mmCIF file of N, CA and C in Angstrom:
data_model
loop_
_atom_site.group_PDB
_atom_site.id
_atom_site.type_symbol
_atom_site.label_atom_id
_atom_site.label_comp_id
_atom_site.label_asym_id
_atom_site.label_seq_id
_atom_site.Cartn_x
_atom_site.Cartn_y
_atom_site.Cartn_z
ATOM 1 N N MET A 1 -40.836 -16.011 -56.765
ATOM 2 C CA MET A 1 -41.142 -14.836 -56.005
ATOM 3 C C MET A 1 -40.798 -13.599 -56.812
ATOM 4 N N VAL A 2 -41.612 -12.607 -56.740
ATOM 5 C CA VAL A 2 -41.391 -11.381 -57.487
ATOM 6 C C VAL A 2 -40.874 -10.310 -56.540
ATOM 7 N N GLY A 3 -39.774 -9.656 -56.892
ATOM 8 C CA GLY A 3 -39.305 -8.496 -56.166
ATOM 9 C C GLY A 3 -38.548 -8.752 -54.878
ATOM 10 N N MET A 4 -38.177 -9.998 -54.571
ATOM 11 C CA MET A 4 -37.454 -10.269 -53.341
ATOM 12 C C MET A 4 -36.239 -11.139 -53.648
ATOM 13 N N PRO A 5 -35.122 -10.967 -52.918
ATOM 14 C CA PRO A 5 -33.965 -11.816 -53.108
ATOM 15 C C PRO A 5 -34.287 -13.250 -52.732
ATOM 16 N N GLU A 6 -33.573 -14.187 -53.328
ATOM 17 C CA GLU A 6 -33.835 -15.609 -53.097
ATOM 18 C C GLU A 6 -33.674 -16.004 -51.634
ATOM 19 N N ALA A 7 -32.749 -15.366 -50.897
ATOM 20 C CA ALA A 7 -32.483 -15.747 -49.515
ATOM 21 C C ALA A 7 -33.645 -15.403 -48.586
ATOM 22 N N PHE A 8 -34.509 -14.485 -48.974
ATOM 23 C CA PHE A 8 -35.628 -14.058 -48.150
ATOM 24 C C PHE A 8 -36.838 -14.896 -48.508
ATOM 25 N N SER A 9 -37.442 -15.540 -47.523
ATOM 26 C CA SER A 9 -38.596 -16.396 -47.779
ATOM 27 C C SER A 9 -39.798 -15.864 -47.009
ATOM 28 N N PRO A 10 -40.584 -14.987 -47.623
ATOM 29 C CA PRO A 10 -41.724 -14.400 -46.928
ATOM 30 C C PRO A 10 -42.913 -15.347 -46.872
ATOM 31 N N TRP A 11 -43.903 -14.918 -46.171
ATOM 32 C CA TRP A 11 -45.179 -15.622 -46.160
ATOM 33 C C TRP A 11 -46.240 -14.620 -46.566
ATOM 34 N N CYS A 12 -47.369 -15.144 -46.985
ATOM 35 C CA CYS A 12 -48.474 -14.293 -47.413
ATOM 36 C C CYS A 12 -48.995 -13.510 -46.211
ATOM 37 N N SER A 13 -49.102 -12.202 -46.374
ATOM 38 C CA SER A 13 -49.592 -11.345 -45.297
ATOM 39 C C SER A 13 -51.087 -11.548 -45.046
ATOM 40 N N PHE A 14 -51.767 -12.217 -45.966
ATOM 41 C CA PHE A 14 -53.206 -12.392 -45.853
ATOM 42 C C PHE A 14 -53.566 -13.747 -45.253
ATOM 43 N N CYS A 15 -53.025 -14.847 -45.817
ATOM 44 C CA CYS A 15 -53.384 -16.178 -45.319
ATOM 45 C C CYS A 15 -52.307 -16.791 -44.428
ATOM 46 N N GLY A 16 -51.110 -16.218 -44.438
ATOM 47 C CA GLY A 16 -50.039 -16.704 -43.574
ATOM 48 C C GLY A 16 -49.239 -17.872 -44.117
ATOM 49 N N LYS A 17 -49.546 -18.335 -45.335
ATOM 50 C CA LYS A 17 -48.799 -19.463 -45.895
ATOM 51 C C LYS A 17 -47.392 -19.018 -46.293
ATOM 52 N N PRO A 18 -46.383 -19.866 -46.008
ATOM 53 C CA PRO A 18 -45.030 -19.520 -46.457
ATOM 54 C C PRO A 18 -44.898 -19.665 -47.971
ATOM 55 N N ALA A 19 -43.922 -18.988 -48.528
ATOM 56 C CA ALA A 19 -43.715 -18.994 -49.976
ATOM 57 C C ALA A 19 -43.554 -20.410 -50.522
ATOM 58 N N ALA A 20 -42.975 -21.302 -49.732
ATOM 59 C CA ALA A 20 -42.750 -22.676 -50.190
ATOM 60 C C ALA A 20 -44.047 -23.451 -50.401
ATOM 61 N N GLU A 21 -45.144 -22.988 -49.830
ATOM 62 C CA GLU A 21 -46.417 -23.707 -49.932
ATOM 63 C C GLU A 21 -47.340 -23.172 -51.021
ATOM 64 N N VAL A 22 -46.916 -22.137 -51.726
ATOM 65 C CA VAL A 22 -47.737 -21.558 -52.789
ATOM 66 C C VAL A 22 -46.914 -21.468 -54.066
ATOM 67 N N ARG A 23 -47.587 -21.217 -55.185
ATOM 68 C CA ARG A 23 -46.885 -21.129 -56.469
ATOM 69 C C ARG A 23 -46.062 -19.867 -56.582
ATOM 70 N N LYS A 24 -46.602 -18.737 -56.113
ATOM 71 C CA LYS A 24 -45.907 -17.458 -56.249
ATOM 72 C C LYS A 24 -46.326 -16.506 -55.142
ATOM 73 N N VAL A 25 -45.364 -15.692 -54.675
ATOM 74 C CA VAL A 25 -45.638 -14.634 -53.709
ATOM 75 C C VAL A 25 -45.197 -13.320 -54.337
ATOM 76 N N ILE A 26 -46.094 -12.344 -54.308
ATOM 77 C CA ILE A 26 -45.801 -11.020 -54.856
ATOM 78 C C ILE A 26 -45.538 -10.088 -53.683
ATOM 79 N N ALA A 27 -44.429 -9.355 -53.753
ATOM 80 C CA ALA A 27 -44.039 -8.475 -52.653
ATOM 81 C C ALA A 27 -44.368 -7.028 -52.966
ATOM 82 N N GLY A 28 -44.835 -6.344 -51.949
ATOM 83 C CA GLY A 28 -45.049 -4.910 -52.024
ATOM 84 C C GLY A 28 -44.318 -4.267 -50.867
ATOM 85 N N PRO A 29 -44.507 -2.993 -50.624
ATOM 86 C CA PRO A 29 -43.803 -2.343 -49.520
ATOM 87 C C PRO A 29 -44.262 -2.878 -48.167
ATOM 88 N N GLY A 30 -43.534 -3.832 -47.647
ATOM 89 C CA GLY A 30 -43.841 -4.400 -46.341
ATOM 90 C C GLY A 30 -44.979 -5.395 -46.317
ATOM 91 N N ILE A 31 -45.418 -5.845 -47.461
ATOM 92 C CA ILE A 31 -46.551 -6.767 -47.514
ATOM 93 C C ILE A 31 -46.345 -7.751 -48.654
ATOM 94 N N HIS A 32 -46.881 -8.957 -48.497
ATOM 95 C CA HIS A 32 -46.764 -9.995 -49.511
ATOM 96 C C HIS A 32 -48.131 -10.644 -49.715
ATOM 97 N N ILE A 33 -48.396 -11.067 -50.936
ATOM 98 C CA ILE A 33 -49.653 -11.762 -51.209
ATOM 99 C C ILE A 33 -49.365 -12.933 -52.136
ATOM 100 N N CYS A 34 -49.939 -14.080 -51.808
ATOM 101 C CA CYS A 34 -49.708 -15.286 -52.618
ATOM 102 C C CYS A 34 -50.727 -15.352 -53.757
ATOM 103 N N ASP A 35 -50.410 -16.200 -54.721
ATOM 104 C CA ASP A 35 -51.287 -16.346 -55.884
ATOM 105 C C ASP A 35 -52.672 -16.839 -55.495
ATOM 106 N N GLU A 36 -52.766 -17.644 -54.437
ATOM 107 C CA GLU A 36 -54.069 -18.150 -54.003
ATOM 108 C C GLU A 36 -54.948 -17.012 -53.463
ATOM 109 N N CYS A 37 -54.339 -16.097 -52.709
ATOM 110 C CA CYS A 37 -55.100 -14.964 -52.184
ATOM 111 C C CYS A 37 -55.455 -13.980 -53.292
ATOM 112 N N VAL A 38 -54.570 -13.834 -54.276
ATOM 113 C CA VAL A 38 -54.905 -12.986 -55.423
ATOM 114 C C VAL A 38 -56.135 -13.555 -56.122
ATOM 115 N N ALA A 39 -56.165 -14.879 -56.320
ATOM 116 C CA ALA A 39 -57.312 -15.515 -56.968
ATOM 117 C C ALA A 39 -58.586 -15.283 -56.150
ATOM 118 N N LYS A 40 -58.452 -15.382 -54.825
ATOM 119 C CA LYS A 40 -59.612 -15.147 -53.962
ATOM 120 C C LYS A 40 -60.076 -13.696 -54.076
ATOM 121 N N CYS A 41 -59.122 -12.758 -54.155
ATOM 122 C CA CYS A 41 -59.474 -11.339 -54.319
ATOM 123 C C CYS A 41 -60.243 -11.114 -55.615
ATOM 124 N N VAL A 42 -59.783 -11.754 -56.675
ATOM 125 C CA VAL A 42 -60.467 -11.624 -57.961
ATOM 126 C C VAL A 42 -61.891 -12.153 -57.840
ATOM 127 N N ASP A 43 -62.050 -13.307 -57.173
ATOM 128 C CA ASP A 43 -63.389 -13.866 -56.977
ATOM 129 C C ASP A 43 -64.285 -12.906 -56.182
ATOM 130 N N ILE A 44 -63.714 -12.307 -55.140
ATOM 131 C CA ILE A 44 -64.490 -11.375 -54.310
ATOM 132 C C ILE A 44 -64.913 -10.160 -55.126
ATOM 133 N N LEU A 45 -63.968 -9.629 -55.909
ATOM 134 C CA LEU A 45 -64.286 -8.459 -56.720
ATOM 135 C C LEU A 45 -65.340 -8.763 -57.780
ATOM 136 N N ASP A 46 -65.349 -10.001 -58.255
ATOM 137 C CA ASP A 46 -66.318 -10.392 -59.270
ATOM 138 C C ASP A 46 -67.684 -10.731 -58.677
ATOM 139 N N ALA A 47 -67.728 -10.980 -57.381
ATOM 140 C CA ALA A 47 -68.979 -11.407 -56.745
ATOM 141 C C ALA A 47 -69.923 -10.224 -56.540
ATOM 142 N N ASP A 48 -71.166 -10.539 -56.342
ATOM 143 C CA ASP A 48 -72.157 -9.521 -56.001
ATOM 144 C C ASP A 48 -71.807 -8.926 -54.638
ATOM 145 N N ARG A 49 -71.984 -7.639 -54.459
ATOM 146 C CA ARG A 49 -71.601 -6.947 -53.217
ATOM 147 C C ARG A 49 -72.242 -7.579 -51.979
ATOM 148 N N SER A 50 -73.461 -7.999 -52.067
ATOM 149 C CA SER A 50 -74.116 -8.593 -50.901
ATOM 150 C C SER A 50 -73.444 -9.892 -50.495
ATOM 151 N N GLU A 51 -72.953 -10.653 -51.479
ATOM 152 C CA GLU A 51 -72.241 -11.889 -51.164
ATOM 153 C C GLU A 51 -70.914 -11.580 -50.497
ATOM 154 N N VAL A 52 -70.241 -10.545 -50.924
ATOM 155 C CA VAL A 52 -68.956 -10.163 -50.337
ATOM 156 C C VAL A 52 -69.144 -9.787 -48.877
ATOM 157 N N GLU A 53 -70.147 -8.959 -48.600
ATOM 158 C CA GLU A 53 -70.381 -8.531 -47.232
ATOM 159 C C GLU A 53 -70.717 -9.709 -46.330
ATOM 160 N N ALA A 54 -71.420 -10.695 -46.845
ATOM 161 C CA ALA A 54 -71.770 -11.867 -46.050
ATOM 162 C C ALA A 54 -70.561 -12.765 -45.827
ATOM 163 N N GLY A 55 -69.571 -12.759 -46.734
ATOM 164 C CA GLY A 55 -68.447 -13.686 -46.646
ATOM 165 C C GLY A 55 -67.218 -13.142 -45.939
ATOM 166 N N VAL A 56 -67.163 -11.861 -45.656
ATOM 167 C CA VAL A 56 -65.991 -11.274 -45.022
ATOM 168 C C VAL A 56 -66.355 -10.889 -43.592
ATOM 169 N N PRO A 57 -65.738 -11.573 -42.603
ATOM 170 C CA PRO A 57 -66.098 -11.256 -41.217
ATOM 171 C C PRO A 57 -65.545 -9.902 -40.794
ATOM 172 N N GLU A 58 -66.307 -9.196 -40.015
ATOM 173 C CA GLU A 58 -65.887 -7.924 -39.449
ATOM 174 C C GLU A 58 -65.144 -8.202 -38.151
ATOM 175 N N TRP A 59 -64.178 -7.356 -37.831
ATOM 176 C CA TRP A 59 -63.444 -7.516 -36.586
ATOM 177 C C TRP A 59 -64.399 -7.547 -35.405
ATOM 178 N N SER A 60 -65.474 -6.760 -35.461
ATOM 179 C CA SER A 60 -66.382 -6.651 -34.321
ATOM 180 C C SER A 60 -67.139 -7.943 -34.023
ATOM 181 N N VAL A 61 -67.254 -8.830 -35.000
ATOM 182 C CA VAL A 61 -67.985 -10.077 -34.758
ATOM 183 C C VAL A 61 -67.059 -11.275 -34.581
ATOM 184 N N MET A 62 -65.748 -11.063 -34.675
ATOM 185 C CA MET A 62 -64.807 -12.168 -34.476
ATOM 186 C C MET A 62 -64.670 -12.456 -32.982
ATOM 187 N N THR A 63 -64.387 -13.699 -32.658
ATOM 188 C CA THR A 63 -64.175 -14.066 -31.256
ATOM 189 C C THR A 63 -62.817 -13.538 -30.787
ATOM 190 N N ASP A 64 -62.646 -13.507 -29.485
ATOM 191 C CA ASP A 64 -61.363 -13.095 -28.928
ATOM 192 C C ASP A 64 -60.234 -13.984 -29.447
ATOM 193 N N GLU A 65 -60.498 -15.271 -29.535
ATOM 194 C CA GLU A 65 -59.486 -16.219 -30.009
ATOM 195 C C GLU A 65 -59.110 -15.944 -31.471
ATOM 196 N N GLN A 66 -60.085 -15.631 -32.302
ATOM 197 C CA GLN A 66 -59.808 -15.315 -33.699
ATOM 198 C C GLN A 66 -58.969 -14.043 -33.811
ATOM 199 N N LEU A 67 -59.339 -13.035 -33.040
ATOM 200 C CA LEU A 67 -58.564 -11.794 -33.054
ATOM 201 C C LEU A 67 -57.149 -12.016 -32.549
ATOM 202 N N LEU A 68 -57.007 -12.787 -31.465
ATOM 203 C CA LEU A 68 -55.678 -13.085 -30.926
ATOM 204 C C LEU A 68 -54.832 -13.845 -31.941
ATOM 205 N N ALA A 69 -55.449 -14.741 -32.693
ATOM 206 C CA ALA A 69 -54.717 -15.519 -33.699
ATOM 207 C C ALA A 69 -54.178 -14.633 -34.816
ATOM 208 N N HIS A 70 -54.838 -13.520 -35.071
ATOM 209 C CA HIS A 70 -54.396 -12.595 -36.126
ATOM 210 C C HIS A 70 -53.265 -11.670 -35.677
ATOM 211 N N LEU A 71 -53.119 -11.453 -34.384
ATOM 212 C CA LEU A 71 -52.142 -10.485 -33.890
ATOM 213 C C LEU A 71 -50.705 -10.730 -34.353
ATOM 214 N N PRO A 72 -50.178 -11.973 -34.293
ATOM 215 C CA PRO A 72 -48.788 -12.167 -34.726
ATOM 216 C C PRO A 72 -48.561 -11.788 -36.191
ATOM 217 N N ARG A 73 -49.501 -12.106 -37.053
ATOM 218 C CA ARG A 73 -49.357 -11.748 -38.472
ATOM 219 C C ARG A 73 -49.445 -10.242 -38.678
ATOM 220 N N ILE A 74 -50.333 -9.598 -37.939
ATOM 221 C CA ILE A 74 -50.456 -8.147 -38.053
ATOM 222 C C ILE A 74 -49.169 -7.482 -37.566
ATOM 223 N N ALA A 75 -48.635 -7.957 -36.452
ATOM 224 C CA ALA A 75 -47.397 -7.397 -35.914
ATOM 225 C C ALA A 75 -46.239 -7.605 -36.884
ATOM 226 N N ALA A 76 -46.152 -8.788 -37.495
ATOM 227 C CA ALA A 76 -45.080 -9.062 -38.462
ATOM 228 C C ALA A 76 -45.210 -8.159 -39.680
ATOM 229 N N THR A 77 -46.428 -7.950 -40.136
ATOM 230 C CA THR A 77 -46.652 -7.070 -41.284
ATOM 231 C C THR A 77 -46.273 -5.631 -40.933
ATOM 232 N N ALA A 78 -46.668 -5.180 -39.759
ATOM 233 C CA ALA A 78 -46.320 -3.823 -39.323
ATOM 234 C C ALA A 78 -44.809 -3.655 -39.240
ATOM 235 N N SER A 79 -44.125 -4.684 -38.760
ATOM 236 C CA SER A 79 -42.665 -4.625 -38.664
ATOM 237 C C SER A 79 -42.032 -4.520 -40.045
ATOM 238 N N ARG A 80 -42.520 -5.296 -40.997
ATOM 239 C CA ARG A 80 -41.978 -5.247 -42.366
ATOM 240 C C ARG A 80 -42.247 -3.888 -43.005
ATOM 241 N N ILE A 81 -43.412 -3.319 -42.737
ATOM 242 C CA ILE A 81 -43.729 -1.991 -43.274
ATOM 243 C C ILE A 81 -42.785 -0.950 -42.681
ATOM 244 N N GLU A 82 -42.543 -1.034 -41.387
ATOM 245 C CA GLU A 82 -41.637 -0.082 -40.737
ATOM 246 C C GLU A 82 -40.225 -0.197 -41.316
ATOM 247 N N VAL A 83 -39.749 -1.411 -41.539
ATOM 248 C CA VAL A 83 -38.428 -1.611 -42.136
ATOM 249 C C VAL A 83 -38.392 -0.989 -43.535
ATOM 250 N N GLY A 84 -39.416 -1.224 -44.332
ATOM 251 C CA GLY A 84 -39.485 -0.650 -45.674
ATOM 252 C C GLY A 84 -39.503 0.867 -45.650
ATOM 253 N N LEU A 85 -40.227 1.437 -44.709
ATOM 254 C CA LEU A 85 -40.294 2.889 -44.581
ATOM 255 C C LEU A 85 -38.928 3.452 -44.208
ATOM 256 N N ARG A 86 -38.262 2.824 -43.254
ATOM 257 C CA ARG A 86 -36.928 3.268 -42.837
ATOM 258 C C ARG A 86 -35.930 3.185 -43.997
ATOM 259 N N GLU A 87 -36.008 2.117 -44.786
ATOM 260 C CA GLU A 87 -35.108 1.976 -45.928
ATOM 261 C C GLU A 87 -35.328 3.090 -46.949
ATOM 262 N N ARG A 88 -36.571 3.428 -47.196
ATOM 263 C CA ARG A 88 -36.872 4.476 -48.174
ATOM 264 C C ARG A 88 -36.452 5.854 -47.665
ATOM 265 N N VAL A 89 -36.670 6.116 -46.381
ATOM 266 C CA VAL A 89 -36.223 7.382 -45.807
ATOM 267 C C VAL A 89 -34.700 7.468 -45.879
ATOM 268 N N SER A 90 -34.025 6.375 -45.580
ATOM 269 C CA SER A 90 -32.566 6.351 -45.664
ATOM 270 C C SER A 90 -32.095 6.645 -47.088
ATOM 271 N N GLU A 91 -32.756 6.066 -48.073
ATOM 272 C CA GLU A 91 -32.402 6.326 -49.479
ATOM 273 C C GLU A 91 -32.630 7.791 -49.831
ATOM 274 N N LEU A 92 -33.736 8.343 -49.374
ATOM 275 C CA LEU A 92 -34.004 9.751 -49.636
ATOM 276 C C LEU A 92 -32.934 10.643 -49.014
ATOM 277 N N ARG A 93 -32.513 10.329 -47.796
ATOM 278 C CA ARG A 93 -31.460 11.115 -47.150
ATOM 279 C C ARG A 93 -30.148 10.975 -47.922
ATOM 280 N N THR A 94 -29.849 9.765 -48.424
ATOM 281 C CA THR A 94 -28.650 9.549 -49.239
ATOM 282 C C THR A 94 -28.699 10.421 -50.485
ATOM 283 N N ARG A 95 -29.878 10.636 -51.016
ATOM 284 C CA ARG A 95 -30.057 11.469 -52.213
ATOM 285 C C ARG A 95 -30.068 12.962 -51.881
ATOM 286 N N GLY A 96 -29.966 13.288 -50.608
ATOM 287 C CA GLY A 96 -29.918 14.690 -50.217
ATOM 288 C C GLY A 96 -31.260 15.338 -49.944
ATOM 289 N N VAL A 97 -32.320 14.555 -49.861
ATOM 290 C CA VAL A 97 -33.645 15.101 -49.557
ATOM 291 C C VAL A 97 -33.650 15.553 -48.095
ATOM 292 N N THR A 98 -34.227 16.700 -47.836
ATOM 293 C CA THR A 98 -34.201 17.281 -46.488
ATOM 294 C C THR A 98 -35.193 16.587 -45.559
ATOM 295 N N TRP A 99 -34.906 16.731 -44.251
ATOM 296 C CA TRP A 99 -35.838 16.213 -43.249
ATOM 297 C C TRP A 99 -37.172 16.939 -43.347
ATOM 298 N N ALA A 100 -37.158 18.183 -43.724
ATOM 299 C CA ALA A 100 -38.406 18.947 -43.872
ATOM 300 C C ALA A 100 -39.273 18.337 -44.965
ATOM 301 N N ASP A 101 -38.661 18.003 -46.111
ATOM 302 C CA ASP A 101 -39.437 17.399 -47.205
ATOM 303 C C ASP A 101 -39.950 16.008 -46.824
ATOM 304 N N ILE A 102 -39.124 15.241 -46.127
ATOM 305 C CA ILE A 102 -39.547 13.904 -45.683
ATOM 306 C C ILE A 102 -40.691 14.035 -44.689
ATOM 307 N N GLY A 103 -40.553 14.971 -43.739
ATOM 308 C CA GLY A 103 -41.615 15.191 -42.759
ATOM 309 C C GLY A 103 -42.918 15.597 -43.421
ATOM 310 N N THR A 104 -42.835 16.504 -44.400
ATOM 311 C CA THR A 104 -44.039 16.947 -45.110
ATOM 312 C C THR A 104 -44.712 15.763 -45.811
ATOM 313 N N ALA A 105 -43.916 14.928 -46.468
ATOM 314 C CA ALA A 105 -44.474 13.767 -47.176
ATOM 315 C C ALA A 105 -45.166 12.801 -46.219
ATOM 316 N N LEU A 106 -44.673 12.724 -44.998
ATOM 317 C CA LEU A 106 -45.248 11.808 -44.008
ATOM 318 C C LEU A 106 -46.290 12.471 -43.108
ATOM 319 N N GLY A 107 -46.558 13.759 -43.347
ATOM 320 C CA GLY A 107 -47.559 14.454 -42.546
ATOM 321 C C GLY A 107 -47.094 14.736 -41.129
ATOM 322 N N MET A 108 -45.791 14.984 -40.987
ATOM 323 C CA MET A 108 -45.241 15.295 -39.670
ATOM 324 C C MET A 108 -44.217 16.411 -39.808
ATOM 325 N N THR A 109 -43.744 16.910 -38.689
ATOM 326 C CA THR A 109 -42.746 17.979 -38.730
ATOM 327 C C THR A 109 -41.383 17.417 -39.103
ATOM 328 N N ARG A 110 -40.497 18.329 -39.484
ATOM 329 C CA ARG A 110 -39.122 17.954 -39.780
ATOM 330 C C ARG A 110 -38.503 17.296 -38.555
ATOM 331 N N GLN A 111 -38.727 17.883 -37.392
ATOM 332 C CA GLN A 111 -38.168 17.365 -36.140
ATOM 333 C C GLN A 111 -38.689 15.955 -35.843
ATOM 334 N N SER A 112 -39.987 15.734 -36.040
ATOM 335 C CA SER A 112 -40.565 14.404 -35.799
ATOM 336 C C SER A 112 -39.978 13.362 -36.739
ATOM 337 N N ALA A 113 -39.799 13.737 -38.000
ATOM 338 C CA ALA A 113 -39.202 12.810 -38.965
ATOM 339 C C ALA A 113 -37.784 12.471 -38.556
ATOM 340 N N TRP A 114 -37.029 13.491 -38.168
ATOM 341 C CA TRP A 114 -35.642 13.265 -37.757
ATOM 342 C C TRP A 114 -35.581 12.355 -36.523
ATOM 343 N N GLU A 115 -36.434 12.620 -35.536
ATOM 344 C CA GLU A 115 -36.435 11.814 -34.307
ATOM 345 C C GLU A 115 -36.799 10.371 -34.590
ATOM 346 N N ARG A 116 -37.694 10.157 -35.530
ATOM 347 C CA ARG A 116 -38.138 8.788 -35.821
ATOM 348 C C ARG A 116 -37.137 8.007 -36.664
ATOM 349 N N PHE A 117 -36.494 8.685 -37.634
ATOM 350 C CA PHE A 117 -35.713 7.946 -38.615
ATOM 351 C C PHE A 117 -34.202 8.162 -38.580
ATOM 352 N N ALA A 118 -33.713 9.195 -37.895
ATOM 353 C CA ALA A 118 -32.261 9.414 -37.844
ATOM 354 C C ALA A 118 -31.610 8.315 -37.018
ATOM 355 N N ARG A 119 -30.420 7.908 -37.439
ATOM 356 C CA ARG A 119 -29.745 6.840 -36.691
ATOM 357 C C ARG A 119 -28.661 7.407 -35.830
#
């Protein structure tokens, strides 16, 4: 695994496979991708655009059951992103960065940033 402590065992944010079932998981801010999904991404990028559009389902054409099946993974990913955001804001505050600067970076007021991230 790249970028994560050994005690943390993430799963791929795209296919949902746990790290133990793939060769490698790459971590980003609140998101993880396995080597198998990276390979699939490379294949998609290399494919003709018309083939890509035919092979990637749109949310609007998915069944209710398919959409419901995706919700837990989306919620888990959103939670990890929120944790990562809070950690970075906390680090910025430790470094003395003002709530005004943090709010500006996030496209919100100083007060909104403080209300969301102050402990």
